[in-house]
Amino acid sequence: MLNDPLAAALAKIMNAEKVGKREVVIRPASKMIKTILNIMNERNYLGTFEEVDDGKGGYLRVSLTGNINQCGVIKPRFSTKFRDVEKWEKRYLPAKDFGVIFITTPTGVTTHYNAKEKQTVRRASYQTGLLAAQDYEAIESEKARARTGEEAA
């Protein structure tokens, strides 16, 4: 029995990325996991994924691209308001505009970018943080440029 299928799915993706696998199978498949994977796919953190119905709740076969550096569920899941989205950004993301936080709203799952743009977060109850490898590399290259005294292009 899984207590938190979303956390288990993200941990499985993270472990497969660290080992260097190109594909991972996530069981069981749920609407929430599919929605999060869809957004991750749109933002090029993951490759394609397909749902396979095996008669036992189904599973998802996800192709990995190697773009994820860190991902996981923020626990405990906090209820928050729109004015607090910036606080979560500062707390869980390494720098401004690097990575993404998923937030569930009454209208469905969205990213913190969309929530700030549309100001739709009335009360979020489910948050998942994700930091991509290419974002991390951009931060590291900025730090290296600052150490050597080069100007940012």
mmCIF file of C-alpha atoms in Angstrom:
data_model
loop_
_atom_site.group_PDB
_atom_site.id
_atom_site.type_symbol
_atom_site.label_atom_id
_atom_site.label_comp_id
_atom_site.label_asym_id
_atom_site.label_seq_id
_atom_site.Cartn_x
_atom_site.Cartn_y
_atom_site.Cartn_z
ATOM 1 C CA MET A 1 0.000 0.000 0.000
ATOM 2 C CA LEU A 2 1.348 3.413 -0.976
ATOM 3 C CA ASN A 3 0.722 6.302 1.356
ATOM 4 C CA ASP A 4 1.709 8.939 -1.189
ATOM 5 C CA PRO A 5 1.697 7.771 -4.830
ATOM 6 C CA LEU A 6 2.886 11.170 -6.138
ATOM 7 C CA ALA A 7 5.907 11.224 -3.830
ATOM 8 C CA ALA A 8 6.699 7.622 -4.785
ATOM 9 C CA ALA A 9 6.438 8.468 -8.503
ATOM 10 C CA LEU A 10 8.739 11.494 -8.227
ATOM 11 C CA ALA A 11 11.223 9.514 -6.125
ATOM 12 C CA LYS A 12 11.229 6.769 -8.750
ATOM 13 C CA ILE A 13 11.870 9.332 -11.509
ATOM 14 C CA MET A 14 14.638 10.952 -9.462
ATOM 15 C CA ASN A 15 16.355 7.619 -8.730
ATOM 16 C CA ALA A 16 16.178 6.549 -12.377
ATOM 17 C CA GLU A 17 17.641 9.918 -13.454
ATOM 18 C CA LYS A 18 20.534 9.566 -10.999
ATOM 19 C CA VAL A 19 21.361 6.061 -12.254
ATOM 20 C CA GLY A 20 21.129 7.228 -15.867
ATOM 21 C CA LYS A 21 18.193 5.140 -17.027
ATOM 22 C CA ARG A 22 16.272 6.258 -20.110
ATOM 23 C CA GLU A 23 12.879 4.890 -19.039
ATOM 24 C CA VAL A 24 10.968 4.332 -15.817
ATOM 25 C CA VAL A 25 7.675 2.584 -14.986
ATOM 26 C CA ILE A 26 5.404 4.293 -12.467
ATOM 27 C CA ARG A 27 2.684 2.339 -10.662
ATOM 28 C CA PRO A 28 -0.195 3.048 -10.017
ATOM 29 C CA ALA A 29 -1.290 5.597 -12.638
ATOM 30 C CA SER A 30 -3.487 8.412 -11.354
ATOM 31 C CA LYS A 31 -4.944 11.600 -12.821
ATOM 32 C CA MET A 32 -2.763 13.756 -10.570
ATOM 33 C CA ILE A 33 0.446 11.989 -11.619
ATOM 34 C CA LYS A 34 -0.543 12.185 -15.297
ATOM 35 C CA THR A 35 -1.259 15.915 -14.981
ATOM 36 C CA ILE A 36 2.091 16.604 -13.310
ATOM 37 C CA LEU A 37 3.931 14.469 -15.901
ATOM 38 C CA ASN A 38 2.129 16.339 -18.665
ATOM 39 C CA ILE A 39 3.338 19.702 -17.348
ATOM 40 C CA MET A 40 6.858 18.319 -16.883
ATOM 41 C CA ASN A 41 6.753 17.088 -20.481
ATOM 42 C CA GLU A 42 5.618 20.513 -21.752
ATOM 43 C CA ARG A 43 8.546 22.149 -19.926
ATOM 44 C CA ASN A 44 11.014 19.575 -21.381
ATOM 45 C CA TYR A 45 11.928 18.004 -18.039
ATOM 46 C CA LEU A 46 10.692 14.607 -19.287
ATOM 47 C CA GLY A 47 10.220 12.875 -22.609
ATOM 48 C CA THR A 48 6.945 11.318 -23.622
ATOM 49 C CA PHE A 49 4.942 8.975 -21.447
ATOM 50 C CA GLU A 50 2.285 6.414 -22.185
ATOM 51 C CA GLU A 51 -0.409 4.887 -20.023
ATOM 52 C CA VAL A 52 -0.689 1.099 -20.044
ATOM 53 C CA ASP A 53 -3.821 -0.538 -18.628
ATOM 54 C CA ASP A 54 -2.912 -3.858 -17.029
ATOM 55 C CA GLY A 55 -6.201 -4.338 -15.161
ATOM 56 C CA LYS A 56 -4.582 -3.548 -11.787
ATOM 57 C CA GLY A 57 -4.764 0.238 -11.767
ATOM 58 C CA GLY A 58 -2.527 0.685 -14.782
ATOM 59 C CA TYR A 59 0.961 2.089 -15.009
ATOM 60 C CA LEU A 60 2.838 4.816 -16.813
ATOM 61 C CA ARG A 61 5.933 4.232 -18.934
ATOM 62 C CA VAL A 62 7.951 7.472 -18.885
ATOM 63 C CA SER A 63 10.972 8.224 -21.065
ATOM 64 C CA LEU A 64 13.626 10.322 -19.330
ATOM 65 C CA THR A 65 15.731 13.030 -20.934
ATOM 66 C CA GLY A 66 18.266 13.609 -18.167
ATOM 67 C CA ASN A 67 17.096 17.188 -17.519
ATOM 68 C CA ILE A 68 16.003 16.765 -13.895
ATOM 69 C CA ASN A 69 18.446 17.585 -11.152
ATOM 70 C CA GLN A 70 16.094 17.528 -8.162
ATOM 71 C CA CYS A 71 12.397 16.817 -7.742
ATOM 72 C CA GLY A 72 10.153 15.827 -4.898
ATOM 73 C CA VAL A 73 7.020 16.590 -2.948
ATOM 74 C CA ILE A 74 6.916 19.448 -0.466
ATOM 75 C CA LYS A 75 5.703 17.953 2.799
ATOM 76 C CA PRO A 76 3.674 18.618 4.779
ATOM 77 C CA ARG A 77 1.373 19.959 2.098
ATOM 78 C CA PHE A 78 0.582 23.498 3.062
ATOM 79 C CA SER A 79 -2.504 25.506 2.263
ATOM 80 C CA THR A 80 -1.419 28.836 0.870
ATOM 81 C CA LYS A 81 -2.728 32.034 -0.650
ATOM 82 C CA PHE A 82 -1.612 33.928 -3.729
ATOM 83 C CA ARG A 83 0.402 36.465 -1.778
ATOM 84 C CA ASP A 84 2.501 33.605 -0.309
ATOM 85 C CA VAL A 85 3.593 32.089 -3.655
ATOM 86 C CA GLU A 86 6.714 34.283 -3.669
ATOM 87 C CA LYS A 87 7.624 32.973 -0.208
ATOM 88 C CA TRP A 88 7.461 29.358 -1.453
ATOM 89 C CA GLU A 89 9.564 30.320 -4.446
ATOM 90 C CA LYS A 90 12.266 31.755 -2.216
ATOM 91 C CA ARG A 91 12.147 28.808 0.138
ATOM 92 C CA TYR A 92 12.226 25.900 -2.314
ATOM 93 C CA LEU A 93 13.803 27.140 -5.550
ATOM 94 C CA PRO A 94 17.521 27.963 -5.848
ATOM 95 C CA ALA A 95 17.071 31.301 -7.642
ATOM 96 C CA LYS A 96 14.423 33.482 -9.210
ATOM 97 C CA ASP A 97 13.056 31.983 -12.442
ATOM 98 C CA PHE A 98 14.883 28.649 -11.979
ATOM 99 C CA GLY A 99 12.787 25.532 -11.503
ATOM 100 C CA VAL A 100 9.062 25.235 -11.039
ATOM 101 C CA ILE A 101 6.591 24.587 -8.221
ATOM 102 C CA PHE A 102 3.340 22.783 -9.019
ATOM 103 C CA ILE A 103 0.276 24.020 -7.159
ATOM 104 C CA THR A 104 -3.208 22.563 -7.118
ATOM 105 C CA THR A 105 -6.021 25.062 -7.207
ATOM 106 C CA PRO A 106 -9.780 24.647 -7.427
ATOM 107 C CA THR A 107 -9.364 24.859 -11.218
ATOM 108 C CA GLY A 108 -6.690 22.117 -11.370
ATOM 109 C CA VAL A 109 -2.908 21.731 -11.242
ATOM 110 C CA THR A 110 -0.830 24.702 -12.337
ATOM 111 C CA THR A 111 2.711 25.992 -12.015
ATOM 112 C CA HIS A 112 3.693 28.878 -9.801
ATOM 113 C CA TYR A 113 4.429 30.928 -12.941
ATOM 114 C CA ASN A 114 0.859 30.504 -14.188
ATOM 115 C CA ALA A 115 -0.543 31.118 -10.720
ATOM 116 C CA LYS A 116 1.319 34.429 -10.462
ATOM 117 C CA GLU A 117 0.317 35.372 -13.993
ATOM 118 C CA LYS A 118 -3.378 34.604 -13.548
ATOM 119 C CA GLN A 119 -3.510 35.183 -9.784
ATOM 120 C CA THR A 120 -5.708 32.097 -9.444
ATOM 121 C CA VAL A 121 -4.366 30.692 -6.180
ATOM 122 C CA ARG A 122 -7.064 31.102 -3.600
ATOM 123 C CA ARG A 123 -6.144 28.131 -1.504
ATOM 124 C CA ALA A 124 -3.616 25.567 -2.636
ATOM 125 C CA SER A 125 -3.364 22.290 -0.814
ATOM 126 C CA TYR A 126 -0.885 20.234 -2.821
ATOM 127 C CA GLN A 127 2.530 21.470 -3.810
ATOM 128 C CA THR A 128 5.365 19.738 -5.585
ATOM 129 C CA GLY A 129 8.762 21.254 -6.167
ATOM 130 C CA LEU A 130 10.909 20.540 -9.184
ATOM 131 C CA LEU A 131 14.332 21.830 -10.145
ATOM 132 C CA ALA A 132 15.701 21.043 -13.583
ATOM 133 C CA ALA A 133 19.309 20.175 -14.357
ATOM 134 C CA GLN A 134 19.661 22.810 -17.055
ATOM 135 C CA ASP A 135 18.485 25.431 -14.552
ATOM 136 C CA TYR A 136 21.069 24.241 -12.028
ATOM 137 C CA GLU A 137 23.812 24.380 -14.660
ATOM 138 C CA ALA A 138 22.818 27.960 -15.524
ATOM 139 C CA ILE A 139 23.170 28.932 -11.862
ATOM 140 C CA GLU A 140 26.576 27.270 -11.626
ATOM 141 C CA SER A 141 27.825 28.994 -14.799
ATOM 142 C CA GLU A 142 26.676 32.363 -13.427
ATOM 143 C CA LYS A 143 28.592 31.692 -10.194
ATOM 144 C CA ALA A 144 31.689 30.701 -12.180
ATOM 145 C CA ARG A 145 31.479 33.891 -14.269
ATOM 146 C CA ALA A 146 31.128 35.965 -11.115
ATOM 147 C CA ARG A 147 34.215 34.296 -9.605
ATOM 148 C CA THR A 148 36.318 34.993 -12.699
ATOM 149 C CA GLY A 149 35.010 38.553 -12.996
ATOM 150 C CA GLU A 150 33.358 38.110 -16.416
ATOM 151 C CA GLU A 151 30.231 40.031 -17.269
ATOM 152 C CA ALA A 152 26.999 38.101 -17.761
ATOM 153 C CA ALA A 153 26.049 37.993 -21.415
#
